[in-house]
Coordinates of N, CA and C in Angstrom, one line a residue:
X1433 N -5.0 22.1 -1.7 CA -5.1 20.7 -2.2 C -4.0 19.9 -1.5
X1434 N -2.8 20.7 -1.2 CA -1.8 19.9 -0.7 C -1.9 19.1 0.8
X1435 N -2.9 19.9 1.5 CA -3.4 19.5 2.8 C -4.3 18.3 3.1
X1436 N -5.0 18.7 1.9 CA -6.3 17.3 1.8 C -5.7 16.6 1.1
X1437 N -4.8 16.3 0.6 CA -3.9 15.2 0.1 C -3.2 14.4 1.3
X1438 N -2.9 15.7 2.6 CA -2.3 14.9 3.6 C -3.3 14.3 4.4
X1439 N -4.1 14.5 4.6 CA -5.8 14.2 5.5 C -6.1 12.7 4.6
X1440 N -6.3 13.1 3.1 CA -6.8 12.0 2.6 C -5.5 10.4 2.7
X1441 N -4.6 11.0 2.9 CA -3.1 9.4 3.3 C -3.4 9.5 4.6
X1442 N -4.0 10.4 5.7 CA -4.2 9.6 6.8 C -5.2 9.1 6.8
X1443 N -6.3 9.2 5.9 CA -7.5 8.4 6.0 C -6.7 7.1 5.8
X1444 N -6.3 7.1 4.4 CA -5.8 5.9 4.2 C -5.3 5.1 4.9
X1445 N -4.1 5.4 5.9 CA -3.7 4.8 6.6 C -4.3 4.5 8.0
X1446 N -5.6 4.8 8.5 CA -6.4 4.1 9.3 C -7.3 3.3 8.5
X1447 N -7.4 3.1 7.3 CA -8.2 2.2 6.9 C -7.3 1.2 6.6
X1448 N -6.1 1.4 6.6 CA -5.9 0.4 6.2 C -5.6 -0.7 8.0
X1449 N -5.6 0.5 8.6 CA -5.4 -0.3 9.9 C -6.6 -1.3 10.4
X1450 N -7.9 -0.9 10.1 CA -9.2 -1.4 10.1 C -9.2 -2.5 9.1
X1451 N -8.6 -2.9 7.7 CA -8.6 -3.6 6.9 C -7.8 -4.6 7.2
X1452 N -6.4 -4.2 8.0 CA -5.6 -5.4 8.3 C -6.3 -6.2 9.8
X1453 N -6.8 -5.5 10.5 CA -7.6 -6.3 12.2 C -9.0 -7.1 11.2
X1454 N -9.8 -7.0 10.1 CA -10.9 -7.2 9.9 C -10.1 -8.4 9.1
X1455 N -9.5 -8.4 8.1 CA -9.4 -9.2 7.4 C -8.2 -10.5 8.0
X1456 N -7.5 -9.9 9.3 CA -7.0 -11.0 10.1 C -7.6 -11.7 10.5
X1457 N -8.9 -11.5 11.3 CA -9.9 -11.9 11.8 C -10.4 -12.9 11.0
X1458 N -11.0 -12.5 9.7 CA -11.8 -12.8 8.7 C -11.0 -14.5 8.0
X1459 N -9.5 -14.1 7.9 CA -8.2 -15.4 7.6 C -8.7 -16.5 8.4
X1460 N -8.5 -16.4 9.7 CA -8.8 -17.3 11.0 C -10.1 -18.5 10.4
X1461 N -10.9 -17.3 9.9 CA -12.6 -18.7 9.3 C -12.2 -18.6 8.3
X1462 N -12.2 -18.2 6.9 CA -12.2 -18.6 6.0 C -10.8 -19.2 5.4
X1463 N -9.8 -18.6 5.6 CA -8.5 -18.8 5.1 C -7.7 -17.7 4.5
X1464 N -6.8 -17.7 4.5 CA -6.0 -16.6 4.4 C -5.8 -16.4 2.7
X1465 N -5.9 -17.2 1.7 CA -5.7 -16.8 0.6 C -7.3 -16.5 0.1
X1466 N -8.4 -17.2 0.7 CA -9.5 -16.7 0.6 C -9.8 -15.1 0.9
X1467 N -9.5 -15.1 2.2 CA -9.9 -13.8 2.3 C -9.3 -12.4 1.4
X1468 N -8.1 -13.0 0.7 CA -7.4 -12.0 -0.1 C -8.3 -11.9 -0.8
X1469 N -8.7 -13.3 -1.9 CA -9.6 -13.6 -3.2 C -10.9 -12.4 -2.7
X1470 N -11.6 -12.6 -1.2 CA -12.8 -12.0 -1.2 C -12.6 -10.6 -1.1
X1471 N -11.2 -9.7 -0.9 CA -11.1 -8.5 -0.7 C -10.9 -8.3 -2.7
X1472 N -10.5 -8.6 -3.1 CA -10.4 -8.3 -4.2 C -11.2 -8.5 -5.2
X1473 N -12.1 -9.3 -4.8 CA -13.7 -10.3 -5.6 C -14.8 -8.3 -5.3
X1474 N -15.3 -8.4 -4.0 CA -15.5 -7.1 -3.6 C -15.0 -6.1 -4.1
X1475 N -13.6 -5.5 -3.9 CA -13.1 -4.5 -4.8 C -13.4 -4.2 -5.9
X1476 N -13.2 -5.6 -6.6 CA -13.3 -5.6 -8.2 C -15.0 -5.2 -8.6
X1477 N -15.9 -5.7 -7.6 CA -17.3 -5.2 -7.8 C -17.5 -3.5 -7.8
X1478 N -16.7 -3.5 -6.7 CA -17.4 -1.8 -6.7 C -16.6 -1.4 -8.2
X1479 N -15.3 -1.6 -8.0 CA -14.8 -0.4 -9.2 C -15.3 -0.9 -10.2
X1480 N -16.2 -1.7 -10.8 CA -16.6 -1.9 -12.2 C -17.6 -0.9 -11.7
X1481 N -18.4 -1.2 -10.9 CA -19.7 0.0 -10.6 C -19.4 1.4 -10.8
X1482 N -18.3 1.9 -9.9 CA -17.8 3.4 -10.3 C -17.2 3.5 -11.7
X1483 N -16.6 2.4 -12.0 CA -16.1 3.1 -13.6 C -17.3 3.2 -14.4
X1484 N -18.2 2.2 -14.3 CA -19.2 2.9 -15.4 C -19.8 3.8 -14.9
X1485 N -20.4 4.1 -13.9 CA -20.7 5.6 -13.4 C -19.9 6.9 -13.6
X1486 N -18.7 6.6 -13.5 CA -17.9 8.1 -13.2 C -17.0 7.7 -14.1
X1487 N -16.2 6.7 -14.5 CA -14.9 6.9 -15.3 C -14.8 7.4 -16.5
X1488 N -13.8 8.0 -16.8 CA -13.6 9.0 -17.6 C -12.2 8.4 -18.8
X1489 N -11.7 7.3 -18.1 CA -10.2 7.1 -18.7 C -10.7 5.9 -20.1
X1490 N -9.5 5.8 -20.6 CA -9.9 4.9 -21.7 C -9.1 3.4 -21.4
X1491 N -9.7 2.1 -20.0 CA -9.3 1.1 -19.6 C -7.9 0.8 -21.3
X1492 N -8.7 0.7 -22.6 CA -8.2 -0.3 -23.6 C -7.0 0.1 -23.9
X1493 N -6.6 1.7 -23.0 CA -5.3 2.2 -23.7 C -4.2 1.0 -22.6
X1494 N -4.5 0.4 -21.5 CA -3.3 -0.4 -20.9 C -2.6 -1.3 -21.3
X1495 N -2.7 -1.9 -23.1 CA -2.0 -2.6 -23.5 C -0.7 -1.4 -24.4
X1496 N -1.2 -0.1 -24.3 CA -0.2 0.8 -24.6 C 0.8 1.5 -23.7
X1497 N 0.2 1.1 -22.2 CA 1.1 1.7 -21.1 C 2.6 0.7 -21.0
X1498 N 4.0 1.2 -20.2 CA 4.9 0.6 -19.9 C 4.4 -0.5 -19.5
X1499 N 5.0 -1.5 -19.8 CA 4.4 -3.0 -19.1 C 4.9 -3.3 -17.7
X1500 N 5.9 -2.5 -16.9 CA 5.9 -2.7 -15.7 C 5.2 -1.8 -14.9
X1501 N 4.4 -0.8 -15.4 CA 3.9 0.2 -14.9 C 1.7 -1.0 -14.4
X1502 N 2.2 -2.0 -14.6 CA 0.6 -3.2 -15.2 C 0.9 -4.1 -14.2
X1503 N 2.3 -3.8 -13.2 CA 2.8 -4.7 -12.2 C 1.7 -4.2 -10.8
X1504 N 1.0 -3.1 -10.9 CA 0.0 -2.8 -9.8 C -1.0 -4.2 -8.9
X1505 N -1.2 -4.7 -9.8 CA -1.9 -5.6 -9.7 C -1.3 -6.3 -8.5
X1506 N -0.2 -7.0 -9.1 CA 0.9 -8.2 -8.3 C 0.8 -7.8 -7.2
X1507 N 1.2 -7.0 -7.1 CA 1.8 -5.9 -6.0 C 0.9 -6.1 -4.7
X1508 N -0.3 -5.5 -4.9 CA -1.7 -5.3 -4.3 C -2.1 -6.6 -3.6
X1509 N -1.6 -7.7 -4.3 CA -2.2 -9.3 -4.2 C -1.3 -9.4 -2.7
X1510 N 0.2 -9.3 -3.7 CA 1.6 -9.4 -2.2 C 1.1 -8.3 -0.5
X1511 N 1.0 -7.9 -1.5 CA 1.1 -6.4 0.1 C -0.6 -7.1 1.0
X1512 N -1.7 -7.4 0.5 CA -3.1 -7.6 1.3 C -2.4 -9.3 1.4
X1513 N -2.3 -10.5 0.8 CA -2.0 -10.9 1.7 C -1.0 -11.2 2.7
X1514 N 0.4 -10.5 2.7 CA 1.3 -10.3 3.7 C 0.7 -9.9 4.9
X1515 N -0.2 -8.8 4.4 CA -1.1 -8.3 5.8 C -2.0 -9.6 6.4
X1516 N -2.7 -10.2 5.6 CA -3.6 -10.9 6.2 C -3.0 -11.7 6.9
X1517 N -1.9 -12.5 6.6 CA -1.1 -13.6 7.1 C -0.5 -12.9 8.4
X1518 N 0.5 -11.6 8.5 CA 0.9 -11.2 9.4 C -0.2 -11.0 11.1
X1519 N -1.0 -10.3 10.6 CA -1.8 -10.0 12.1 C -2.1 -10.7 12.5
X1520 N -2.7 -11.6 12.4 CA -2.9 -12.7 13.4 C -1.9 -13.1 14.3
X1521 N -0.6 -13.1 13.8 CA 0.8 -13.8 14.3 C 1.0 -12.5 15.2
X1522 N 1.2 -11.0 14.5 CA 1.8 -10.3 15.6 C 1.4 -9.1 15.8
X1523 N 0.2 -8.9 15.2 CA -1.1 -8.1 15.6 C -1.2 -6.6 14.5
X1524 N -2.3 -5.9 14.8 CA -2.2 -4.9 13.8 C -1.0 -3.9 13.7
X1525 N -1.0 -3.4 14.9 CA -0.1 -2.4 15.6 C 1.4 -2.7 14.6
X1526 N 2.3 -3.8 14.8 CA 3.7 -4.3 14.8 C 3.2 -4.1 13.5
X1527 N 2.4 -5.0 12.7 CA 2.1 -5.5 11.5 C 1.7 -4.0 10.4
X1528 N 1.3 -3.0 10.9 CA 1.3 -2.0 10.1 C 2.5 -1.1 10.5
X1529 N 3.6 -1.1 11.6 CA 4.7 -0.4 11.4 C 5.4 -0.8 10.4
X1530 N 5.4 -2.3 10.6 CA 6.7 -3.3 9.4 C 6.2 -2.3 8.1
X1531 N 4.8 -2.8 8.1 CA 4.9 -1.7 6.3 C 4.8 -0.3 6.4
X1532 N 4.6 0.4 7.4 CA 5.6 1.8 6.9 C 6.9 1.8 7.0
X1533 N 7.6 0.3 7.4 CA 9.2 0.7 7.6 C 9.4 0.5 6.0
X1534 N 8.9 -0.6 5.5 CA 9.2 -0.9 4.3 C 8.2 0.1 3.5
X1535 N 7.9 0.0 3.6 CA 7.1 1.9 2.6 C 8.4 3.1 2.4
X1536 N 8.5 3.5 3.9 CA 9.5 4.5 3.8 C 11.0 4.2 3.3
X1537 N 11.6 2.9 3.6 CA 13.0 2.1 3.1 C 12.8 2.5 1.5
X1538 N 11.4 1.3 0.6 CA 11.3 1.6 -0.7 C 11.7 2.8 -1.0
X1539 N 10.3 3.7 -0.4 CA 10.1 5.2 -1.4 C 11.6 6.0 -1.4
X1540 N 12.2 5.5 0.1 CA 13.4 6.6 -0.3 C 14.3 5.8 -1.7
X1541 N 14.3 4.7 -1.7 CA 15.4 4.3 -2.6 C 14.7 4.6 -3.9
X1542 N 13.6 4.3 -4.4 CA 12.8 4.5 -5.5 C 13.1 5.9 -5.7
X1543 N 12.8 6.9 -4.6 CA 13.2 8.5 -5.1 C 14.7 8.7 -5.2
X1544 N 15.8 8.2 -4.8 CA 17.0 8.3 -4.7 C 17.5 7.9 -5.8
X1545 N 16.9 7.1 -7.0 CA 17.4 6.5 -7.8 C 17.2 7.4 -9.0
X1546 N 15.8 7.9 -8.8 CA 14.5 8.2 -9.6 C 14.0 7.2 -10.4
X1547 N 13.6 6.3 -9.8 CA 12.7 5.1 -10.5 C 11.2 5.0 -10.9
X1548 N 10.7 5.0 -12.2 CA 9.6 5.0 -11.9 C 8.7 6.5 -12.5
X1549 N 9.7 6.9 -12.8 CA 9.5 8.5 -13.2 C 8.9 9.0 -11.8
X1550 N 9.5 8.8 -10.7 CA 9.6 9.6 -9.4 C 10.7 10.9 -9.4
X1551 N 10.2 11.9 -9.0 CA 11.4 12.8 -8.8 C 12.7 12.5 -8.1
X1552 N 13.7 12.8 -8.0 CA 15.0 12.3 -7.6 C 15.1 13.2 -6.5
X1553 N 15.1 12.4 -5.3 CA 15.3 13.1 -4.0 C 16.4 12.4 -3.4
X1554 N 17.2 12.7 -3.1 CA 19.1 12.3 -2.4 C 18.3 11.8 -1.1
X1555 N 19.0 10.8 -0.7 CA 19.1 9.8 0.7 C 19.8 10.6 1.6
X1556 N 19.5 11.3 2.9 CA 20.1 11.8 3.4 C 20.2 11.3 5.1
X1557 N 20.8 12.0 5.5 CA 20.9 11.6 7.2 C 19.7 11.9 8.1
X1558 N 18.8 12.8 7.7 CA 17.9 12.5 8.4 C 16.4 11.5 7.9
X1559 N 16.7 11.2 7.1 CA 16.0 10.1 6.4 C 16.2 8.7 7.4
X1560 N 17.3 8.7 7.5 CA 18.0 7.3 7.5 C 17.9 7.3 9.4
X1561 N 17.8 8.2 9.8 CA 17.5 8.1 11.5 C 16.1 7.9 11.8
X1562 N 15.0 9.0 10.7 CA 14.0 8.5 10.5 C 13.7 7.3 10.4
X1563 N 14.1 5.9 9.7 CA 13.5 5.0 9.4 C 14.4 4.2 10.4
X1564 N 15.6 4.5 11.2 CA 16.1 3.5 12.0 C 15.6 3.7 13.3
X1565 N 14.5 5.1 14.0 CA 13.8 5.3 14.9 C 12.6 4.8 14.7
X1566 N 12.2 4.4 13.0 CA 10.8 3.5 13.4 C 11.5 2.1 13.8
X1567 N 12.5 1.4 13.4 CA 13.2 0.3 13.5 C 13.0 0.1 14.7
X1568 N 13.8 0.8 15.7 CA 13.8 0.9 17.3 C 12.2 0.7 17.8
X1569 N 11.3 1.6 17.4 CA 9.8 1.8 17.9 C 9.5 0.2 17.7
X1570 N 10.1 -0.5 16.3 CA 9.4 -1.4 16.2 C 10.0 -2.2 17.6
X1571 N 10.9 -2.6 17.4 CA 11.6 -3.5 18.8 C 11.2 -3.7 19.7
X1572 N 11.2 -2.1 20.2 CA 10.5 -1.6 21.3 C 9.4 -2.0 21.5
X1573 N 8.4 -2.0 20.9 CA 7.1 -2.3 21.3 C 6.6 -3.7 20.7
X1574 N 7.9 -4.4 20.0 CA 7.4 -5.9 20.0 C 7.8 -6.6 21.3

């Protein structure tokens, strides 16, 4: 399972590479807060479809979950349109390192803190070369 867990984050992360060139593209005619509205107008279609087909959970319990834990949403709005806005300006490539630099920055601090009910994993030196050699890549190839 642990493997197709790693297969299935790199799917993810070429879709998402396809989602930020499509939806840059897409900003240019229709508008950049539009095209967010139409990724998430779409979204919001399919998953009502799959949840009544396959879902299993009980939506009504989310007024019982942590209330920052309901911050997904926000989140999702910020991160697709930062993307949309970004590629156009400085392309997919630059525009999807920035967010794994800040992916990898967050998650270590979020695990270092243990925020979130994340496991507590210490900040260490090779962490920190890690994320200052994507720093450099970024530079470098802007």
């Amino acid at each position: 399972m642990r493997y197709f867990s790693y297969l299935l984050a790199l799917f993810a992360g070429a879709a998402l590479s396809f989602e930020g060139a499509i939806y840059g593209e897409l900003g240019k005619t229709i508008g950049q807060l539009e095209t967010s509205f139409y990724n998430f107008l779409m979204g919001s279609i399919i998953m009502v479809l799959l949840w009544l087909f396959f879902g299993k959970g009980r939506l009504s319990y989310a007024i019982e979950a942590p209330k920052w834990s309901l911050l997904g949403g926000v989140l999702g709005v910020v991160y697709l349109t930062s993307i949309v806005v970004s590629v156009p300006f400085v392309g997919v490539g630059i525009t999807m390192v920035a967010v794994i630099i800040g992916q990898l920055v967050m998650s270590m601090i979020i695990e270092h803190y243990g925020w979130l009910g994340s496991k507590k994993t210490r900040i260490n030196r090779e962490k920190i070369f890690a994320v200052m050699s994507m720093i450099i890549a970024l530079i470098l190839v802007n």
